[in-house]
Amino acid sequence: MDLSFTPEEQKFREEVRAWVKENLPKEISHKVHNALELTRDDLQGWAKILGKKGWLGYGWPTEFGGPGWTAVQRHLFEEETALAGAPRIVPFGPVMVAPVIMAFGNAEQQKRFLPGIASGEVWWSQGYSEPGSGSDLASVKTKAERKGDKYIVNGQKTWTTLGQYGDWMFNLVRTSNEGKPQTGISFLLLDMKSPGVTVRPIKLLDGGHEVNEVFFDNVEVPAENLIGEENKGWTYAKHLLSHERTNIADVNRAKRELERLKRIARSEGVYEDHRFRDEIAKLEVDIVALEMMVLRVLSAATSGKNSLDVAGLLKIRGSEIQQRYSELMMLAGGPYSLPLIREAMEAGWQGNFPGGNPALAPLTSTFFNMRKTTIYGGSNEVQRNIVAQTVLG
């Protein structure tokens, strides 16, 4: 196992860094570095910039229009964009559903759906979780009944991230109640502009609108939108979730946020406090350890070994690190980090406090939002069970 980068890989890193510096809008990187809320235009604007370069599908093989990068090159691209202050690529299209369409979709589906994902023009949403089906996705109840050349879909999905922007949604739907729960699930692509689709916002504790409920009332979906075989959707879902959980680890964002934590600690005069510096050091050690684990996965992928069996471990550690750095930022800001007024946060104003620092305005929002990380994508408790079964034996 070799965790060092070759001269060719270092050259690739420098090329990516130079391109991102030239093409990433400064107003977007300012928002990212200061944890200000990104609009749809911000997120999709960056996606389209990457799409024009051919890098939005940065993990895609050349046969589907991707750059055909190695696992190490993909990692370096993620790291350089994160450190530069680029928004995290909204993963539902290019990172999650695209690999499923490539692996299990037919040629017509690939021709129809992949170009819009690669360009950033089409926004995809994920239809997995339901009110009674979170980590236990095998219990989904949203029903798709085949009638001639179409499916009639009825049910509800919840916690649909950024679903208010969605053009299309990939869904796990129940097409059979026979046998094990997993054997009656299918993978269906649904146009969110279809009659009978209703998207309702879920307002979060920080006042944000990031997630939604989505209702389906006799929604007609052409049968040609079924991916693969009917009742085989569980296989495709597992393929997708491996990509999602690896992506959730997000070690590169953690490295960027570590630097932000240090900036805040210095500005608030706590960086020289030995006990607080100890906490920063422990966090940095954990981030380095997570990065080493990611590089081990990349090393395995480069040698042709299966690298997805530790996706659960990456998700567990990555999510815990995200919560930890948001907590330390709050501690660094002390009472000045507590007020949460969204309008003030977006304006960069922290109130009439002596020595109030505008950088502290978003901290409460980030802290509240990061409570989700150990729950979504399969809760960490469930992930530990999976790791125990599949890795430890």
Tab-separated table of C-alpha atoms in Angstrom:
chain	number	residue	atom	x	y	z
A	1	MET	CA	0.000	0.000	0.000
A	2	ASP	CA	1.507	3.306	-1.158
A	3	LEU	CA	-0.198	6.435	0.193
A	4	SER	CA	2.152	8.942	-1.451
A	5	PHE	CA	1.254	10.748	-4.672
A	6	THR	CA	3.275	10.307	-7.845
A	7	PRO	CA	4.771	13.275	-9.749
A	8	GLU	CA	2.053	12.810	-12.376
A	9	GLU	CA	-0.632	12.983	-9.691
A	10	GLN	CA	0.920	16.098	-8.180
A	11	LYS	CA	0.933	17.706	-11.619
A	12	PHE	CA	-2.730	16.797	-12.008
A	13	ARG	CA	-3.471	18.429	-8.647
A	14	GLU	CA	-1.773	21.644	-9.736
A	15	GLU	CA	-3.767	21.703	-12.990
A	16	VAL	CA	-7.047	21.281	-11.126
A	17	ARG	CA	-6.059	23.942	-8.587
A	18	ALA	CA	-5.230	26.454	-11.322
A	19	TRP	CA	-8.459	25.786	-13.228
A	20	VAL	CA	-10.632	26.091	-10.121
A	21	LYS	CA	-8.921	29.339	-9.113
A	22	GLU	CA	-9.678	30.737	-12.557
A	23	ASN	CA	-13.284	29.538	-12.855
A	24	LEU	CA	-14.839	29.414	-9.373
A	25	PRO	CA	-16.909	32.605	-8.832
A	26	LYS	CA	-15.504	34.568	-5.884
A	27	GLU	CA	-18.945	35.357	-4.470
A	28	ILE	CA	-19.641	31.615	-4.223
A	29	SER	CA	-16.319	30.759	-2.566
A	30	HIS	CA	-16.903	33.602	-0.084
A	31	LYS	CA	-20.211	32.041	0.922
A	32	VAL	CA	-18.659	28.594	1.285
A	33	HIS	CA	-15.680	29.759	3.351
A	34	ASN	CA	-18.011	31.674	5.671
A	35	ALA	CA	-20.813	29.077	5.839
A	36	LEU	CA	-23.402	31.405	4.292
A	37	GLU	CA	-26.445	29.872	2.652
A	38	LEU	CA	-26.054	28.849	-0.975
A	39	THR	CA	-28.937	29.481	-3.361
A	40	ARG	CA	-30.081	27.189	-6.147
A	41	ASP	CA	-28.341	29.506	-8.615
A	42	ASP	CA	-25.095	29.152	-6.668
A	43	LEU	CA	-25.254	25.356	-6.602
A	44	GLN	CA	-26.468	24.840	-10.141
A	45	GLY	CA	-24.279	27.620	-11.509
A	46	TRP	CA	-21.157	25.844	-10.264
A	47	ALA	CA	-22.504	22.531	-11.537
A	48	LYS	CA	-22.938	23.996	-15.013
A	49	ILE	CA	-19.410	25.432	-14.954
A	50	LEU	CA	-18.088	21.958	-14.130
A	51	GLY	CA	-20.420	20.422	-16.707
A	52	LYS	CA	-19.099	22.661	-19.459
A	53	LYS	CA	-15.577	21.553	-18.577
A	54	GLY	CA	-16.699	17.901	-18.523
A	55	TRP	CA	-15.937	17.551	-14.818
A	56	LEU	CA	-19.372	17.392	-13.187
A	57	GLY	CA	-19.360	13.652	-13.839
A	58	TYR	CA	-15.794	13.514	-12.541
A	59	GLY	CA	-16.174	9.881	-11.483
A	60	TRP	CA	-17.579	8.726	-14.815
A	61	PRO	CA	-15.733	6.532	-17.315
A	62	THR	CA	-14.952	7.971	-20.741
A	63	GLU	CA	-17.516	5.721	-22.444
A	64	PHE	CA	-20.271	7.740	-20.757
A	65	GLY	CA	-18.684	11.140	-21.340
A	66	GLY	CA	-16.638	11.361	-18.161
A	67	PRO	CA	-12.934	12.203	-17.860
A	68	GLY	CA	-12.019	8.615	-16.967
A	69	TRP	CA	-9.971	9.660	-13.960
A	70	THR	CA	-8.413	7.214	-11.571
A	71	ALA	CA	-9.634	6.947	-7.986
A	72	VAL	CA	-6.669	9.045	-6.841
A	73	GLN	CA	-7.378	11.766	-9.407
A	74	ARG	CA	-10.994	11.915	-8.262
A	75	HIS	CA	-9.814	12.338	-4.687
A	76	LEU	CA	-7.423	15.126	-5.647
A	77	PHE	CA	-10.184	16.889	-7.578
A	78	GLU	CA	-12.496	16.701	-4.549
A	79	GLU	CA	-9.771	18.003	-2.265
A	80	GLU	CA	-8.749	20.943	-4.422
A	81	THR	CA	-12.318	22.079	-5.064
A	82	ALA	CA	-13.184	21.822	-1.360
A	83	LEU	CA	-10.124	23.746	-0.198
A	84	ALA	CA	-10.787	26.437	-2.820
A	85	GLY	CA	-14.260	27.027	-1.406
A	86	ALA	CA	-16.308	25.362	-4.127
A	87	PRO	CA	-19.758	24.110	-3.177
A	88	ARG	CA	-20.013	20.399	-2.629
A	89	ILE	CA	-21.438	18.869	-5.797
A	90	VAL	CA	-25.090	18.012	-5.183
A	91	PRO	CA	-24.607	14.245	-5.427
A	92	PHE	CA	-28.045	12.924	-6.360
A	93	GLY	CA	-27.508	13.160	-10.117
A	94	PRO	CA	-23.808	12.766	-10.976
A	95	VAL	CA	-22.647	10.727	-7.967
A	96	MET	CA	-25.683	8.586	-7.088
A	97	VAL	CA	-28.241	7.894	-9.821
A	98	ALA	CA	-25.824	8.178	-12.764
A	99	PRO	CA	-23.751	5.118	-11.722
A	100	VAL	CA	-26.993	3.139	-11.358
A	101	ILE	CA	-28.145	4.144	-14.836
A	102	MET	CA	-24.718	3.255	-16.225
A	103	ALA	CA	-24.620	-0.130	-14.525
A	104	PHE	CA	-28.246	-1.263	-14.786
A	105	GLY	CA	-30.062	1.031	-17.224
A	106	ASN	CA	-30.558	0.166	-20.869
A	107	ALA	CA	-28.921	2.037	-23.749
A	108	GLU	CA	-31.987	4.205	-24.348
A	109	GLN	CA	-32.135	5.277	-20.691
A	110	GLN	CA	-28.434	6.082	-20.696
A	111	LYS	CA	-28.816	8.183	-23.833
A	112	ARG	CA	-31.882	9.942	-22.428
A	113	PHE	CA	-30.797	10.776	-18.873
A	114	LEU	CA	-27.006	10.959	-18.636
A	115	PRO	CA	-26.386	14.087	-20.796
A	116	GLY	CA	-28.668	16.265	-18.624
A	117	ILE	CA	-26.901	15.038	-15.498
A	118	ALA	CA	-23.433	15.621	-16.974
A	119	SER	CA	-24.245	19.196	-18.013
A	120	GLY	CA	-25.841	20.178	-14.692
A	121	GLU	CA	-29.043	21.221	-16.474
A	122	VAL	CA	-31.286	18.626	-14.791
A	123	TRP	CA	-31.641	18.583	-10.996
A	124	TRP	CA	-32.222	15.148	-9.477
A	125	SER	CA	-33.741	14.304	-6.092
A	126	GLN	CA	-33.633	11.101	-4.055
A	127	GLY	CA	-36.831	9.262	-3.115
A	128	TYR	CA	-35.718	6.745	-0.507
A	129	SER	CA	-36.780	7.600	3.064
A	130	GLU	CA	-40.415	7.455	4.134
A	131	PRO	CA	-42.108	8.326	7.458
A	132	GLY	CA	-41.762	4.703	8.551
A	133	SER	CA	-38.674	3.786	6.533
A	134	GLY	CA	-35.417	5.498	7.367
A	135	SER	CA	-32.379	3.301	7.864
A	136	ASP	CA	-34.636	0.277	7.231
A	137	LEU	CA	-35.250	0.991	3.551
A	138	ALA	CA	-36.556	-2.524	2.958
A	139	SER	CA	-39.821	-1.453	4.617
A	140	VAL	CA	-40.749	1.189	2.002
A	141	LYS	CA	-44.475	1.331	1.288
A	142	THR	CA	-44.770	3.766	-1.628
A	143	LYS	CA	-46.591	1.601	-4.153
A	144	ALA	CA	-46.161	1.400	-7.915
A	145	GLU	CA	-48.853	-0.654	-9.641
A	146	ARG	CA	-48.258	-1.721	-13.233
A	147	LYS	CA	-51.147	-0.913	-15.567
A	148	GLY	CA	-50.334	-1.525	-19.197
A	149	ASP	CA	-47.377	0.613	-20.261
A	150	LYS	CA	-47.285	2.717	-17.091
A	151	TYR	CA	-46.976	2.540	-13.323
A	152	ILE	CA	-49.429	4.261	-10.990
A	153	VAL	CA	-47.501	5.542	-7.975
A	154	ASN	CA	-49.070	6.345	-4.596
A	155	GLY	CA	-47.316	7.101	-1.321
A	156	GLN	CA	-44.984	9.501	0.418
A	157	LYS	CA	-41.283	10.210	0.684
A	158	THR	CA	-39.715	12.414	3.338
A	159	TRP	CA	-36.471	14.213	4.189
A	160	THR	CA	-36.029	14.817	0.457
A	161	THR	CA	-32.960	17.054	0.402
A	162	LEU	CA	-33.408	20.100	-1.859
A	163	GLY	CA	-36.463	18.420	-3.370
A	164	GLN	CA	-38.000	21.848	-3.949
A	165	TYR	CA	-35.541	22.225	-6.824
A	166	GLY	CA	-35.994	18.752	-8.285
A	167	ASP	CA	-36.737	18.127	-11.950
A	168	TRP	CA	-36.533	14.333	-11.659
A	169	MET	CA	-36.496	11.882	-8.762
A	170	PHE	CA	-35.192	8.337	-8.486
A	171	ASN	CA	-37.461	6.293	-6.268
A	172	LEU	CA	-37.574	3.035	-4.418
A	173	VAL	CA	-41.142	1.793	-4.857
A	174	ARG	CA	-42.941	-1.365	-3.829
A	175	THR	CA	-44.108	-3.461	-6.757
A	176	SER	CA	-44.715	-6.713	-4.863
A	177	ASN	CA	-45.574	-7.834	-1.321
A	178	GLU	CA	-44.515	-11.448	-1.846
A	179	GLY	CA	-41.436	-12.960	-0.216
A	180	LYS	CA	-38.881	-10.948	1.699
A	181	PRO	CA	-39.451	-7.171	1.797
A	182	GLN	CA	-36.274	-6.594	-0.229
A	183	THR	CA	-37.504	-8.727	-3.118
A	184	GLY	CA	-40.555	-6.556	-3.874
A	185	ILE	CA	-38.791	-3.229	-4.462
A	186	SER	CA	-38.186	-1.579	-7.823
A	187	PHE	CA	-36.099	1.414	-8.939
A	188	LEU	CA	-38.199	3.966	-10.807
A	189	LEU	CA	-37.347	7.344	-12.374
A	190	LEU	CA	-40.097	9.926	-11.955
A	191	ASP	CA	-40.649	13.358	-13.501
A	192	MET	CA	-41.389	15.669	-10.546
A	193	LYS	CA	-43.526	17.893	-12.767
A	194	SER	CA	-45.989	15.025	-13.246
A	195	PRO	CA	-49.597	15.601	-12.126
A	196	GLY	CA	-50.126	14.252	-8.617
A	197	VAL	CA	-46.660	15.139	-7.257
A	198	THR	CA	-46.767	17.525	-4.286
A	199	VAL	CA	-43.652	18.872	-2.563
A	200	ARG	CA	-44.085	20.359	0.916
A	201	PRO	CA	-41.268	22.047	2.841
A	202	ILE	CA	-40.041	20.848	6.226
A	203	LYS	CA	-38.753	23.834	8.165
A	204	LEU	CA	-35.713	22.956	10.255
A	205	LEU	CA	-34.678	24.134	13.702
A	206	ASP	CA	-32.410	26.778	12.189
A	207	GLY	CA	-35.273	28.113	10.047
A	208	GLY	CA	-33.841	26.705	6.839
A	209	HIS	CA	-35.669	24.897	4.054
A	210	GLU	CA	-33.332	22.096	3.084
A	211	VAL	CA	-35.613	19.045	3.240
A	212	ASN	CA	-39.123	18.238	2.099
A	213	GLU	CA	-42.005	15.809	2.088
A	214	VAL	CA	-43.050	14.537	-1.338
A	215	PHE	CA	-46.498	13.034	-1.916
A	216	PHE	CA	-47.596	10.894	-4.864
A	217	ASP	CA	-51.303	10.755	-5.685
A	218	ASN	CA	-51.983	8.426	-8.634
A	219	VAL	CA	-48.860	9.647	-10.432
A	220	GLU	CA	-48.480	8.065	-13.859
A	221	VAL	CA	-44.929	6.981	-14.689
A	222	PRO	CA	-44.092	5.357	-18.047
A	223	ALA	CA	-42.928	1.769	-17.615
A	224	GLU	CA	-39.862	2.643	-19.697
A	225	ASN	CA	-38.622	4.617	-16.660
A	226	LEU	CA	-38.060	1.396	-14.708
A	227	ILE	CA	-34.352	0.764	-14.200
A	228	GLY	CA	-33.350	-2.858	-14.714
A	229	GLU	CA	-35.838	-5.537	-13.751
A	230	GLU	CA	-38.965	-5.202	-11.681
A	231	ASN	CA	-38.491	-6.263	-8.034
A	232	LYS	CA	-34.698	-6.034	-8.348
A	233	GLY	CA	-34.439	-2.481	-7.059
A	234	TRP	CA	-32.855	-3.497	-3.757
A	235	THR	CA	-29.734	-4.618	-5.616
A	236	TYR	CA	-29.519	-1.268	-7.395
A	237	ALA	CA	-30.164	0.645	-4.160
A	238	LYS	CA	-27.251	-1.065	-2.419
A	239	HIS	CA	-25.011	-0.142	-5.352
A	240	LEU	CA	-26.059	3.491	-4.977
A	241	LEU	CA	-25.762	3.607	-1.185
A	242	SER	CA	-22.144	2.497	-1.352
A	243	HIS	CA	-21.403	5.627	-3.388
A	244	GLU	CA	-23.479	7.804	-1.054
A	245	ARG	CA	-21.815	6.674	2.172
A	246	THR	CA	-18.328	7.082	0.760
A	247	ASN	CA	-19.275	10.574	-0.419
A	248	ILE	CA	-20.771	11.469	2.991
A	249	ALA	CA	-17.361	10.999	4.683
A	250	ASP	CA	-16.372	14.285	3.013
A	251	VAL	CA	-12.859	14.402	4.448
A	252	ASN	CA	-11.913	17.290	2.176
A	253	ARG	CA	-14.617	19.554	3.546
A	254	ALA	CA	-13.465	18.594	7.043
A	255	LYS	CA	-9.949	19.784	6.191
A	256	ARG	CA	-11.336	23.110	4.983
A	257	GLU	CA	-13.552	23.536	8.046
A	258	LEU	CA	-10.617	22.739	10.336
A	259	GLU	CA	-8.870	25.812	8.961
A	260	ARG	CA	-12.032	27.841	9.503
A	261	LEU	CA	-12.145	26.626	13.104
A	262	LYS	CA	-8.565	27.799	13.618
A	263	ARG	CA	-9.399	31.227	12.158
A	264	ILE	CA	-12.348	31.615	14.504
A	265	ALA	CA	-10.335	30.420	17.498
A	266	ARG	CA	-7.621	32.977	16.756
A	267	SER	CA	-10.092	35.820	16.265
A	268	GLU	CA	-11.826	34.987	19.551
A	269	GLY	CA	-8.590	34.718	21.535
A	270	VAL	CA	-8.929	31.038	22.499
A	271	TYR	CA	-6.343	29.570	20.120
A	272	GLU	CA	-3.580	29.982	22.725
A	273	ASP	CA	-5.629	28.255	25.410
A	274	HIS	CA	-3.894	24.906	25.899
A	275	ARG	CA	-7.059	22.946	26.611
A	276	PHE	CA	-8.824	24.338	23.561
A	277	ARG	CA	-5.738	23.737	21.425
A	278	ASP	CA	-5.807	20.120	22.649
A	279	GLU	CA	-9.335	19.755	21.282
A	280	ILE	CA	-8.293	21.181	17.925
A	281	ALA	CA	-5.302	18.818	17.852
A	282	LYS	CA	-7.486	15.776	18.583
A	283	LEU	CA	-9.861	16.803	15.802
A	284	GLU	CA	-6.958	17.261	13.388
A	285	VAL	CA	-5.612	13.802	14.249
A	286	ASP	CA	-9.047	12.307	13.553
A	287	ILE	CA	-9.243	14.105	10.204
A	288	VAL	CA	-5.783	12.851	9.216
A	289	ALA	CA	-6.782	9.318	10.253
A	290	LEU	CA	-9.956	9.567	8.156
A	291	GLU	CA	-7.907	10.796	5.214
A	292	MET	CA	-5.554	7.830	5.599
A	293	MET	CA	-8.561	5.502	5.570
A	294	VAL	CA	-9.832	7.157	2.392
A	295	LEU	CA	-6.394	6.795	0.802
A	296	ARG	CA	-6.368	3.114	1.778
A	297	VAL	CA	-9.680	2.731	-0.047
A	298	LEU	CA	-8.187	4.488	-3.067
A	299	SER	CA	-5.115	2.268	-2.909
A	300	ALA	CA	-7.351	-0.815	-2.873
A	301	ALA	CA	-9.364	0.508	-5.812
A	302	THR	CA	-6.172	1.183	-7.767
A	303	SER	CA	-5.047	-2.411	-7.224
A	304	GLY	CA	-8.422	-3.778	-8.325
A	305	LYS	CA	-9.658	-4.793	-4.873
A	306	ASN	CA	-13.190	-4.118	-3.635
A	307	SER	CA	-13.056	-0.782	-1.805
A	308	LEU	CA	-16.711	-0.377	-0.877
A	309	ASP	CA	-16.840	-2.757	2.095
A	310	VAL	CA	-15.620	0.008	4.424
A	311	ALA	CA	-18.101	2.621	3.212
A	312	GLY	CA	-19.918	2.339	6.539
A	313	LEU	CA	-16.725	3.095	8.466
A	314	LEU	CA	-16.094	6.180	6.362
A	315	LYS	CA	-19.632	7.377	6.954
A	316	ILE	CA	-19.402	6.867	10.724
A	317	ARG	CA	-16.116	8.685	11.219
A	318	GLY	CA	-16.844	11.433	8.699
A	319	SER	CA	-20.197	12.299	10.247
A	320	GLU	CA	-18.805	12.365	13.782
A	321	ILE	CA	-16.006	14.684	12.670
A	322	GLN	CA	-18.509	17.064	11.054
A	323	GLN	CA	-20.415	17.306	14.320
A	324	ARG	CA	-17.236	17.807	16.309
A	325	TYR	CA	-15.888	20.748	14.334
A	326	SER	CA	-19.276	22.497	14.457
A	327	GLU	CA	-19.283	22.063	18.258
A	328	LEU	CA	-15.761	23.462	18.633
A	329	MET	CA	-16.649	26.498	16.544
A	330	MET	CA	-19.561	27.186	18.885
A	331	LEU	CA	-17.270	26.826	21.902
A	332	ALA	CA	-14.748	29.197	20.365
A	333	GLY	CA	-17.407	31.839	19.779
A	334	GLY	CA	-18.935	31.472	23.227
A	335	PRO	CA	-22.030	33.656	23.793
A	336	TYR	CA	-21.432	35.522	20.514
A	337	SER	CA	-22.138	32.349	18.548
A	338	LEU	CA	-25.606	31.860	20.068
A	339	PRO	CA	-27.848	34.434	18.323
A	340	LEU	CA	-29.484	32.994	15.221
A	341	ILE	CA	-31.202	35.539	12.990
A	342	ARG	CA	-31.176	34.259	9.426
A	343	GLU	CA	-31.491	37.682	7.824
A	344	ALA	CA	-28.599	38.968	9.912
A	345	MET	CA	-26.554	35.874	9.121
A	346	GLU	CA	-26.965	36.403	5.380
A	347	ALA	CA	-26.022	40.074	5.759
A	348	GLY	CA	-22.933	39.198	7.802
A	349	TRP	CA	-24.146	41.109	10.864
A	350	GLN	CA	-23.714	39.661	14.342
A	351	GLY	CA	-25.636	42.150	16.457
A	352	ASN	CA	-24.689	44.958	18.779
A	353	PHE	CA	-22.365	42.898	20.953
A	354	PRO	CA	-19.024	44.298	22.098
A	355	GLY	CA	-16.454	42.755	19.809
A	356	GLY	CA	-19.116	40.857	17.832
A	357	ASN	CA	-17.507	38.992	14.942
A	358	PRO	CA	-19.537	38.541	11.709
A	359	ALA	CA	-17.831	35.168	11.219
A	360	LEU	CA	-19.781	33.864	14.213
A	361	ALA	CA	-23.232	34.606	12.775
A	362	PRO	CA	-23.688	31.249	10.964
A	363	LEU	CA	-22.335	29.036	13.751
A	364	THR	CA	-25.620	28.160	15.444
A	365	SER	CA	-27.190	27.281	12.097
A	366	THR	CA	-24.255	25.011	11.217
A	367	PHE	CA	-24.341	23.367	14.652
A	368	PHE	CA	-28.050	22.571	14.414
A	369	ASN	CA	-27.757	21.360	10.833
A	370	MET	CA	-24.893	18.981	11.599
A	371	ARG	CA	-27.044	17.031	14.076
A	372	LYS	CA	-28.365	15.190	11.015
A	373	THR	CA	-25.064	13.697	9.894
A	374	THR	CA	-25.122	10.651	12.173
A	375	ILE	CA	-28.689	9.858	11.086
A	376	TYR	CA	-28.985	10.321	7.324
A	377	GLY	CA	-27.547	7.894	4.797
A	378	GLY	CA	-28.205	5.082	7.274
A	379	SER	CA	-27.838	5.942	10.968
A	380	ASN	CA	-24.458	5.315	12.566
A	381	GLU	CA	-25.947	2.648	14.829
A	382	VAL	CA	-27.094	0.715	11.764
A	383	GLN	CA	-23.752	1.318	10.031
A	384	ARG	CA	-21.907	-0.227	12.991
A	385	ASN	CA	-24.051	-3.342	12.682
A	386	ILE	CA	-23.282	-3.529	8.962
A	387	VAL	CA	-19.554	-3.118	9.597
A	388	ALA	CA	-19.683	-5.852	12.253
A	389	GLN	CA	-21.354	-8.250	9.808
A	390	THR	CA	-19.492	-7.482	6.595
A	391	VAL	CA	-16.013	-6.411	7.744
A	392	LEU	CA	-15.441	-8.120	11.072
A	393	GLY	CA	-17.389	-11.268	10.137
